[in-house]
Amino acid sequence: MNKNIKWYLVIAVSVILLIVYSGYLFTDIGRGLGGNDIRTEEPLNNDEKESSKKLPIPPLLEDKNPEEGKAEFDLKVQYGKTEFIPGYETNTLGYNGDYLGPIIKVNKGDDVKINIDNALDEPTTVHWHGLIVPAEMDGGPHQVIDPNTTWQPYFTIDQPAATLWYHPHLLHKTGEQVYKGLAGLLYIEDEDSKELNIPKEHGINDIPLVIQDKRFTDNGDISYNLNTRDLMNGFLGDTVLINGAINPELDIKNEVIRFRLLNGSNARSYEFNFSDRREFYQIASDGGFLKESIEMDRVFLAPAERAEILVDFSDYSVGDKITFRDANYNLMTINIVEESNKNIDIPKELVEIIDYDLDEVVRTREFIMSGMGPMVTINGKQMNMDRIDERLNLGELEEWIITNDSAGMGGMGMMNSIPHPFHVHAVQFRVIERNGEIPPLNERGWKDTVMVDNGGEVRILVKFSKKGLFMYHCHILEHEDSGMMGQFLVE
Ligand code: C2O
Ligand code: CU
Ligand code: CU
């Protein structure tokens, strides 16, 4: 054989081996980095960890102020113990209980006061995700609640009916506190939500579903020890819980059921569907009702996103079972246990949403999300509480262009797929373009969090109505904690 050809062969074989080997390497530090999507990675334990717990329904928190148009609530941030796996007690955190929090329900226009006691021996904050309130009431990293102190925010509800949520926002500690159990829902009701012909009975046909993934140790603890891979992709658990229960069962009548879905996970995204690929209707996104109900057979939710869906079970009979799933994994069994005497027609028209006029855009800003692991940045910077990154004027319409450029290594297609969910405080925005196209129907309503795929570009229109210093950040909590966050001042 010709000497040159022999050398070519040796080099070619080495290069192939190197590529294969590095593929393994990267698979190890982050499955999904090898060109796959982290969202579909990592098998879940749900099908093995059978538990026939009934779906826990978070209670509605009592309003202590009987006056019309006013509301007052007490929240206590506390330590708890939760039995996720039968026979094992897990240390958790909760609001007014062992794990998660009650639902705070308010009406549009209400003057609300909340008394929050921190009974932990570490500081925390309580942020109202999706709520449009002045910065001092927002509960971001600046509104620290020290141990054994009380924070008393007050605000007027100044936005339409929506399913929002609350969670800690302590600088560099958000991921851990949320993971251990600090999260709760906040419902806003208004004329529309009361008048629409949709299910409204809490826990009966209006069902909150807080979906989160956990990683259990052999003794049933939920550990939050981040490995390299968690720092890259965000923390992915091996088991998905709904309202704190693994594979719970929900008993319903064969009628239209409203589910309020919150992806409260640190980093995992889901594509929810039903075992029979049943069609359902999405009626609300993060910030409230859509213009029209949208027929779909799966709904994708990135961390922090919400969706309200209506599912018509009227063609089922008592004794039937349906499973609620993510991709191909079972998350909850729905049992039809009683014949319904109701017959709701799912409304097509929902609410009026006035579109912004593009001619009114006064400024365009760009937000480039890039970097990997602990080096993740927005516009090349990491969070600094003493630095104001953007200055805006109250009431001005702006276009924000958010791009995801995390393709650190590029080239062979490796390190190329870390999607970042971009969240903005104090606003509900409108998505006008996703990767050069008009966004899907269910992204055309009010949003406060939007997934930006790797290499992707999303354009949103924002207009602020409250003053002060707020945050924008990636809602993969490990990225946020690493510093993938910036501050903007509205004046
Ligand atoms: Cu849900 Cu700044 O957070
Ligand atoms: Cu927020
Ligand atoms: Cu991110």
PDB file of N, CA and C in Angstrom, residues 152-225:
ATOM      1  N   GLN A 152     -44.572  42.931  54.421  1.00  0.00           N
ATOM      2  CA  GLN A 152     -45.985  43.213  54.180  1.00  0.00           C
ATOM      3  C   GLN A 152     -46.214  44.003  52.898  1.00  0.00           C
ATOM      4  N   PRO A 153     -46.135  43.336  51.773  1.00  0.00           N
ATOM      5  CA  PRO A 153     -46.400  44.041  50.523  1.00  0.00           C
ATOM      6  C   PRO A 153     -47.895  44.318  50.370  1.00  0.00           C
ATOM      7  N   TYR A 154     -48.213  45.369  49.647  1.00  0.00           N
ATOM      8  CA  TYR A 154     -49.619  45.684  49.346  1.00  0.00           C
ATOM      9  C   TYR A 154     -49.663  46.218  47.928  1.00  0.00           C
ATOM     10  N   PHE A 155     -50.724  45.929  47.240  1.00  0.00           N
ATOM     11  CA  PHE A 155     -50.838  46.368  45.846  1.00  0.00           C
ATOM     12  C   PHE A 155     -52.284  46.266  45.401  1.00  0.00           C
ATOM     13  N   THR A 156     -52.583  46.915  44.290  1.00  0.00           N
ATOM     14  CA  THR A 156     -53.913  46.845  43.690  1.00  0.00           C
ATOM     15  C   THR A 156     -53.813  45.958  42.454  1.00  0.00           C
ATOM     16  N   ILE A 157     -54.772  45.073  42.319  1.00  0.00           N
ATOM     17  CA  ILE A 157     -54.752  44.154  41.171  1.00  0.00           C
ATOM     18  C   ILE A 157     -55.220  44.913  39.931  1.00  0.00           C
ATOM     19  N   ASP A 158     -54.321  45.045  38.991  1.00  0.00           N
ATOM     20  CA  ASP A 158     -54.499  45.960  37.877  1.00  0.00           C
ATOM     21  C   ASP A 158     -54.283  45.229  36.541  1.00  0.00           C
ATOM     22  N   GLN A 159     -54.870  44.053  36.412  1.00  0.00           N
ATOM     23  CA  GLN A 159     -54.688  43.263  35.191  1.00  0.00           C
ATOM     24  C   GLN A 159     -55.797  42.228  35.125  1.00  0.00           C
ATOM     25  N   PRO A 160     -56.001  41.652  33.944  1.00  0.00           N
ATOM     26  CA  PRO A 160     -57.123  40.719  33.770  1.00  0.00           C
ATOM     27  C   PRO A 160     -56.940  39.379  34.497  1.00  0.00           C
ATOM     28  N   ALA A 161     -58.025  38.616  34.521  1.00  0.00           N
ATOM     29  CA  ALA A 161     -58.031  37.277  35.129  1.00  0.00           C
ATOM     30  C   ALA A 161     -56.876  36.452  34.580  1.00  0.00           C
ATOM     31  N   ALA A 162     -56.207  35.716  35.471  1.00  0.00           N
ATOM     32  CA  ALA A 162     -55.057  34.920  35.043  1.00  0.00           C
ATOM     33  C   ALA A 162     -54.690  33.920  36.134  1.00  0.00           C
ATOM     34  N   THR A 163     -53.913  32.944  35.756  1.00  0.00           N
ATOM     35  CA  THR A 163     -53.331  32.006  36.700  1.00  0.00           C
ATOM     36  C   THR A 163     -51.847  32.348  36.819  1.00  0.00           C
ATOM     37  N   LEU A 164     -51.495  32.974  37.934  1.00  0.00           N
ATOM     38  CA  LEU A 164     -50.106  33.383  38.154  1.00  0.00           C
ATOM     39  C   LEU A 164     -49.528  32.511  39.267  1.00  0.00           C
ATOM     40  N   TRP A 165     -48.321  32.809  39.700  1.00  0.00           N
ATOM     41  CA  TRP A 165     -47.778  32.022  40.810  1.00  0.00           C
ATOM     42  C   TRP A 165     -46.786  32.836  41.623  1.00  0.00           C
ATOM     43  N   TYR A 166     -46.443  32.313  42.787  1.00  0.00           N
ATOM     44  CA  TYR A 166     -45.466  33.010  43.627  1.00  0.00           C
ATOM     45  C   TYR A 166     -44.385  32.030  44.053  1.00  0.00           C
ATOM     46  N   HIS A 167     -43.185  32.563  44.216  1.00  0.00           N
ATOM     47  CA  HIS A 167     -42.033  31.713  44.564  1.00  0.00           C
ATOM     48  C   HIS A 167     -40.895  32.591  45.042  1.00  0.00           C
ATOM     49  N   PRO A 168     -39.887  32.017  45.716  1.00  0.00           N
ATOM     50  CA  PRO A 168     -38.750  32.804  46.188  1.00  0.00           C
ATOM     51  C   PRO A 168     -37.909  33.330  45.024  1.00  0.00           C
ATOM     52  N   HIS A 169     -37.143  34.353  45.304  1.00  0.00           N
ATOM     53  CA  HIS A 169     -36.311  34.970  44.266  1.00  0.00           C
ATOM     54  C   HIS A 169     -35.006  35.482  44.864  1.00  0.00           C
ATOM     55  N   LEU A 170     -34.495  34.752  45.838  1.00  0.00           N
ATOM     56  CA  LEU A 170     -33.282  35.181  46.516  1.00  0.00           C
ATOM     57  C   LEU A 170     -32.089  35.001  45.578  1.00  0.00           C
ATOM     58  N   LEU A 171     -31.249  36.010  45.525  1.00  0.00           N
ATOM     59  CA  LEU A 171     -30.105  35.951  44.618  1.00  0.00           C
ATOM     60  C   LEU A 171     -29.286  34.675  44.875  1.00  0.00           C
ATOM     61  N   HIS A 172     -29.016  33.933  43.836  1.00  0.00           N
ATOM     62  CA  HIS A 172     -28.227  32.689  43.850  1.00  0.00           C
ATOM     63  C   HIS A 172     -28.860  31.534  44.617  1.00  0.00           C
ATOM     64  N   LYS A 173     -30.048  31.739  45.202  1.00  0.00           N
ATOM     65  CA  LYS A 173     -30.642  30.676  46.023  1.00  0.00           C
ATOM     66  C   LYS A 173     -32.049  30.287  45.554  1.00  0.00           C
ATOM     67  N   THR A 174     -32.486  30.880  44.474  1.00  0.00           N
ATOM     68  CA  THR A 174     -33.849  30.622  44.019  1.00  0.00           C
ATOM     69  C   THR A 174     -34.077  29.144  43.702  1.00  0.00           C
ATOM     70  N   GLY A 175     -33.148  28.562  42.966  1.00  0.00           N
ATOM     71  CA  GLY A 175     -33.298  27.169  42.544  1.00  0.00           C
ATOM     72  C   GLY A 175     -33.528  26.239  43.713  1.00  0.00           C
ATOM     73  N   GLU A 176     -32.721  26.373  44.740  1.00  0.00           N
ATOM     74  CA  GLU A 176     -32.822  25.471  45.880  1.00  0.00           C
ATOM     75  C   GLU A 176     -34.137  25.658  46.648  1.00  0.00           C
ATOM     76  N   GLN A 177     -34.518  26.912  46.882  1.00  0.00           N
ATOM     77  CA  GLN A 177     -35.736  27.142  47.674  1.00  0.00           C
ATOM     78  C   GLN A 177     -37.002  26.714  46.933  1.00  0.00           C
ATOM     79  N   VAL A 178     -37.046  26.964  45.641  1.00  0.00           N
ATOM     80  CA  VAL A 178     -38.208  26.520  44.870  1.00  0.00           C
ATOM     81  C   VAL A 178     -38.238  24.992  44.859  1.00  0.00           C
ATOM     82  N   TYR A 179     -37.071  24.414  44.624  1.00  0.00           N
ATOM     83  CA  TYR A 179     -36.971  22.958  44.539  1.00  0.00           C
ATOM     84  C   TYR A 179     -37.454  22.263  45.805  1.00  0.00           C
ATOM     85  N   LYS A 180     -37.122  22.851  46.940  1.00  0.00           N
ATOM     86  CA  LYS A 180     -37.502  22.226  48.215  1.00  0.00           C
ATOM     87  C   LYS A 180     -38.995  22.375  48.510  1.00  0.00           C
ATOM     88  N   GLY A 181     -39.682  23.192  47.721  1.00  0.00           N
ATOM     89  CA  GLY A 181     -41.148  23.220  47.888  1.00  0.00           C
ATOM     90  C   GLY A 181     -41.812  24.585  47.903  1.00  0.00           C
ATOM     91  N   LEU A 182     -41.027  25.658  47.766  1.00  0.00           N
ATOM     92  CA  LEU A 182     -41.646  26.981  47.861  1.00  0.00           C
ATOM     93  C   LEU A 182     -42.198  27.438  46.506  1.00  0.00           C
ATOM     94  N   ALA A 183     -43.477  27.245  46.346  1.00  0.00           N
ATOM     95  CA  ALA A 183     -44.194  27.705  45.156  1.00  0.00           C
ATOM     96  C   ALA A 183     -45.679  27.609  45.444  1.00  0.00           C
ATOM     97  N   GLY A 184     -46.429  28.564  44.937  1.00  0.00           N
ATOM     98  CA  GLY A 184     -47.886  28.516  45.102  1.00  0.00           C
ATOM     99  C   GLY A 184     -48.540  29.246  43.948  1.00  0.00           C
ATOM    100  N   LEU A 185     -49.832  29.033  43.786  1.00  0.00           N
ATOM    101  CA  LEU A 185     -50.556  29.673  42.691  1.00  0.00           C
ATOM    102  C   LEU A 185     -51.256  30.935  43.155  1.00  0.00           C
ATOM    103  N   LEU A 186     -51.453  31.849  42.239  1.00  0.00           N
ATOM    104  CA  LEU A 186     -52.187  33.082  42.520  1.00  0.00           C
ATOM    105  C   LEU A 186     -53.195  33.260  41.389  1.00  0.00           C
ATOM    106  N   TYR A 187     -54.469  33.220  41.741  1.00  0.00           N
ATOM    107  CA  TYR A 187     -55.511  33.366  40.720  1.00  0.00           C
ATOM    108  C   TYR A 187     -56.045  34.795  40.758  1.00  0.00           C
ATOM    109  N   ILE A 188     -56.192  35.375  39.586  1.00  0.00           N
ATOM    110  CA  ILE A 188     -56.932  36.635  39.482  1.00  0.00           C
ATOM    111  C   ILE A 188     -58.240  36.320  38.768  1.00  0.00           C
ATOM    112  N   GLU A 189     -59.348  36.822  39.321  1.00  0.00           N
ATOM    113  CA  GLU A 189     -60.641  36.670  38.662  1.00  0.00           C
ATOM    114  C   GLU A 189     -61.128  38.056  38.237  1.00  0.00           C
ATOM    115  N   ASP A 190     -61.924  38.104  37.184  1.00  0.00           N
ATOM    116  CA  ASP A 190     -62.531  39.375  36.764  1.00  0.00           C
ATOM    117  C   ASP A 190     -63.902  39.093  36.155  1.00  0.00           C
ATOM    118  N   GLU A 191     -64.519  40.097  35.587  1.00  0.00           N
ATOM    119  CA  GLU A 191     -65.858  39.909  34.991  1.00  0.00           C
ATOM    120  C   GLU A 191     -65.847  38.783  33.969  1.00  0.00           C
ATOM    121  N   ASP A 192     -64.818  38.783  33.121  1.00  0.00           N
ATOM    122  CA  ASP A 192     -64.757  37.763  32.071  1.00  0.00           C
ATOM    123  C   ASP A 192     -64.682  36.356  32.663  1.00  0.00           C
ATOM    124  N   SER A 193     -63.787  36.187  33.633  1.00  0.00           N
ATOM    125  CA  SER A 193     -63.607  34.825  34.161  1.00  0.00           C
ATOM    126  C   SER A 193     -64.871  34.365  34.875  1.00  0.00           C
ATOM    127  N   LYS A 194     -65.637  35.335  35.413  1.00  0.00           N
ATOM    128  CA  LYS A 194     -66.873  34.961  36.106  1.00  0.00           C
ATOM    129  C   LYS A 194     -68.000  34.681  35.120  1.00  0.00           C
ATOM    130  N   GLU A 195     -68.020  35.430  34.023  1.00  0.00           N
ATOM    131  CA  GLU A 195     -69.121  35.283  33.075  1.00  0.00           C
ATOM    132  C   GLU A 195     -68.942  34.145  32.081  1.00  0.00           C
ATOM    133  N   LEU A 196     -67.711  33.842  31.728  1.00  0.00           N
ATOM    134  CA  LEU A 196     -67.490  32.787  30.733  1.00  0.00           C
ATOM    135  C   LEU A 196     -68.083  31.463  31.214  1.00  0.00           C
ATOM    136  N   ASN A 197     -68.645  30.743  30.270  1.00  0.00           N
ATOM    137  CA  ASN A 197     -69.248  29.456  30.608  1.00  0.00           C
ATOM    138  C   ASN A 197     -68.162  28.367  30.642  1.00  0.00           C
ATOM    139  N   ILE A 198     -67.379  28.397  31.725  1.00  0.00           N
ATOM    140  CA  ILE A 198     -66.282  27.435  31.899  1.00  0.00           C
ATOM    141  C   ILE A 198     -66.349  26.900  33.330  1.00  0.00           C
ATOM    142  N   PRO A 199     -65.759  25.739  33.585  1.00  0.00           N
ATOM    143  CA  PRO A 199     -65.823  25.180  34.947  1.00  0.00           C
ATOM    144  C   PRO A 199     -65.123  26.084  35.958  1.00  0.00           C
ATOM    145  N   LYS A 200     -65.750  26.226  37.137  1.00  0.00           N
ATOM    146  CA  LYS A 200     -65.227  27.151  38.145  1.00  0.00           C
ATOM    147  C   LYS A 200     -65.180  26.579  39.550  1.00  0.00           C
ATOM    148  N   GLU A 201     -65.523  25.299  39.706  1.00  0.00           N
ATOM    149  CA  GLU A 201     -65.544  24.733  41.058  1.00  0.00           C
ATOM    150  C   GLU A 201     -64.161  24.189  41.416  1.00  0.00           C
ATOM    151  N   HIS A 202     -63.524  24.895  42.324  1.00  0.00           N
ATOM    152  CA  HIS A 202     -62.154  24.563  42.703  1.00  0.00           C
ATOM    153  C   HIS A 202     -62.027  23.116  43.199  1.00  0.00           C
ATOM    154  N   GLY A 203     -61.118  22.390  42.583  1.00  0.00           N
ATOM    155  CA  GLY A 203     -60.864  21.011  43.022  1.00  0.00           C
ATOM    156  C   GLY A 203     -61.870  20.002  42.514  1.00  0.00           C
ATOM    157  N   ILE A 204     -62.958  20.469  41.906  1.00  0.00           N
ATOM    158  CA  ILE A 204     -63.992  19.566  41.398  1.00  0.00           C
ATOM    159  C   ILE A 204     -63.890  19.485  39.873  1.00  0.00           C
ATOM    160  N   ASN A 205     -64.045  20.661  39.243  1.00  0.00           N
ATOM    161  CA  ASN A 205     -63.885  20.677  37.784  1.00  0.00           C
ATOM    162  C   ASN A 205     -62.940  21.801  37.341  1.00  0.00           C
ATOM    163  N   ASP A 206     -62.384  22.502  38.305  1.00  0.00           N
ATOM    164  CA  ASP A 206     -61.372  23.547  38.047  1.00  0.00           C
ATOM    165  C   ASP A 206     -60.156  23.117  38.868  1.00  0.00           C
ATOM    166  N   ILE A 207     -59.224  22.457  38.197  1.00  0.00           N
ATOM    167  CA  ILE A 207     -58.179  21.716  38.908  1.00  0.00           C
ATOM    168  C   ILE A 207     -56.796  22.326  38.672  1.00  0.00           C
ATOM    169  N   PRO A 208     -56.140  22.780  39.751  1.00  0.00           N
ATOM    170  CA  PRO A 208     -54.774  23.279  39.589  1.00  0.00           C
ATOM    171  C   PRO A 208     -53.793  22.110  39.490  1.00  0.00           C
ATOM    172  N   LEU A 209     -52.848  22.196  38.581  1.00  0.00           N
ATOM    173  CA  LEU A 209     -51.820  21.155  38.464  1.00  0.00           C
ATOM    174  C   LEU A 209     -50.447  21.827  38.466  1.00  0.00           C
ATOM    175  N   VAL A 210     -49.730  21.672  39.568  1.00  0.00           N
ATOM    176  CA  VAL A 210     -48.374  22.217  39.654  1.00  0.00           C
ATOM    177  C   VAL A 210     -47.413  21.071  39.366  1.00  0.00           C
ATOM    178  N   ILE A 211     -46.724  21.162  38.263  1.00  0.00           N
ATOM    179  CA  ILE A 211     -45.900  20.042  37.813  1.00  0.00           C
ATOM    180  C   ILE A 211     -44.425  20.361  38.051  1.00  0.00           C
ATOM    181  N   GLN A 212     -43.761  19.463  38.770  1.00  0.00           N
ATOM    182  CA  GLN A 212     -42.345  19.681  39.122  1.00  0.00           C
ATOM    183  C   GLN A 212     -41.613  18.346  39.129  1.00  0.00           C
ATOM    184  N   ASP A 213     -40.348  18.361  38.794  1.00  0.00           N
ATOM    185  CA  ASP A 213     -39.589  17.109  38.847  1.00  0.00           C
ATOM    186  C   ASP A 213     -38.593  17.139  39.996  1.00  0.00           C
ATOM    187  N   LYS A 214     -38.362  15.964  40.561  1.00  0.00           N
ATOM    188  CA  LYS A 214     -37.460  15.830  41.713  1.00  0.00           C
ATOM    189  C   LYS A 214     -36.510  14.674  41.459  1.00  0.00           C
ATOM    190  N   ARG A 215     -35.408  14.698  42.212  1.00  0.00           N
ATOM    191  CA  ARG A 215     -34.457  13.589  42.164  1.00  0.00           C
ATOM    192  C   ARG A 215     -34.384  13.037  43.579  1.00  0.00           C
ATOM    193  N   PHE A 216     -34.776  11.789  43.741  1.00  0.00           N
ATOM    194  CA  PHE A 216     -34.822  11.205  45.081  1.00  0.00           C
ATOM    195  C   PHE A 216     -33.559  10.401  45.374  1.00  0.00           C
ATOM    196  N   THR A 217     -33.087  10.522  46.626  1.00  0.00           N
ATOM    197  CA  THR A 217     -31.987   9.669  47.067  1.00  0.00           C
ATOM    198  C   THR A 217     -32.599   8.363  47.588  1.00  0.00           C
ATOM    199  N   ASP A 218     -31.735   7.399  47.925  1.00  0.00           N
ATOM    200  CA  ASP A 218     -32.241   6.101  48.370  1.00  0.00           C
ATOM    201  C   ASP A 218     -33.078   6.209  49.640  1.00  0.00           C
ATOM    202  N   ASN A 219     -32.797   7.202  50.472  1.00  0.00           N
ATOM    203  CA  ASN A 219     -33.601   7.318  51.690  1.00  0.00           C
ATOM    204  C   ASN A 219     -34.766   8.297  51.532  1.00  0.00           C
ATOM    205  N   GLY A 220     -35.125   8.575  50.285  1.00  0.00           N
ATOM    206  CA  GLY A 220     -36.331   9.360  50.039  1.00  0.00           C
ATOM    207  C   GLY A 220     -36.150  10.865  50.117  1.00  0.00           C
ATOM    208  N   ASP A 221     -34.913  11.313  50.284  1.00  0.00           N
ATOM    209  CA  ASP A 221     -34.702  12.763  50.321  1.00  0.00           C
ATOM    210  C   ASP A 221     -34.684  13.340  48.918  1.00  0.00           C
ATOM    211  N   ILE A 222     -34.991  14.615  48.830  1.00  0.00           N
ATOM    212  CA  ILE A 222     -34.808  15.281  47.552  1.00  0.00           C
ATOM    213  C   ILE A 222     -33.518  16.083  47.667  1.00  0.00           C
ATOM    214  N   SER A 223     -32.559  15.694  46.868  1.00  0.00           N
ATOM    215  CA  SER A 223     -31.262  16.338  47.027  1.00  0.00           C
ATOM    216  C   SER A 223     -31.106  17.429  45.986  1.00  0.00           C
ATOM    217  N   TYR A 224     -30.498  18.486  46.402  1.00  0.00           N
ATOM    218  CA  TYR A 224     -30.218  19.570  45.453  1.00  0.00           C
ATOM    219  C   TYR A 224     -28.707  19.778  45.404  1.00  0.00           C
ATOM    220  N   ASN A 225     -28.011  18.722  45.034  1.00  0.00           N
ATOM    221  CA  ASN A 225     -26.566  18.850  44.845  1.00  0.00           C
ATOM    222  C   ASN A 225     -26.336  18.901  43.353  1.00  0.00           C
TER     223      ASN A 225
END
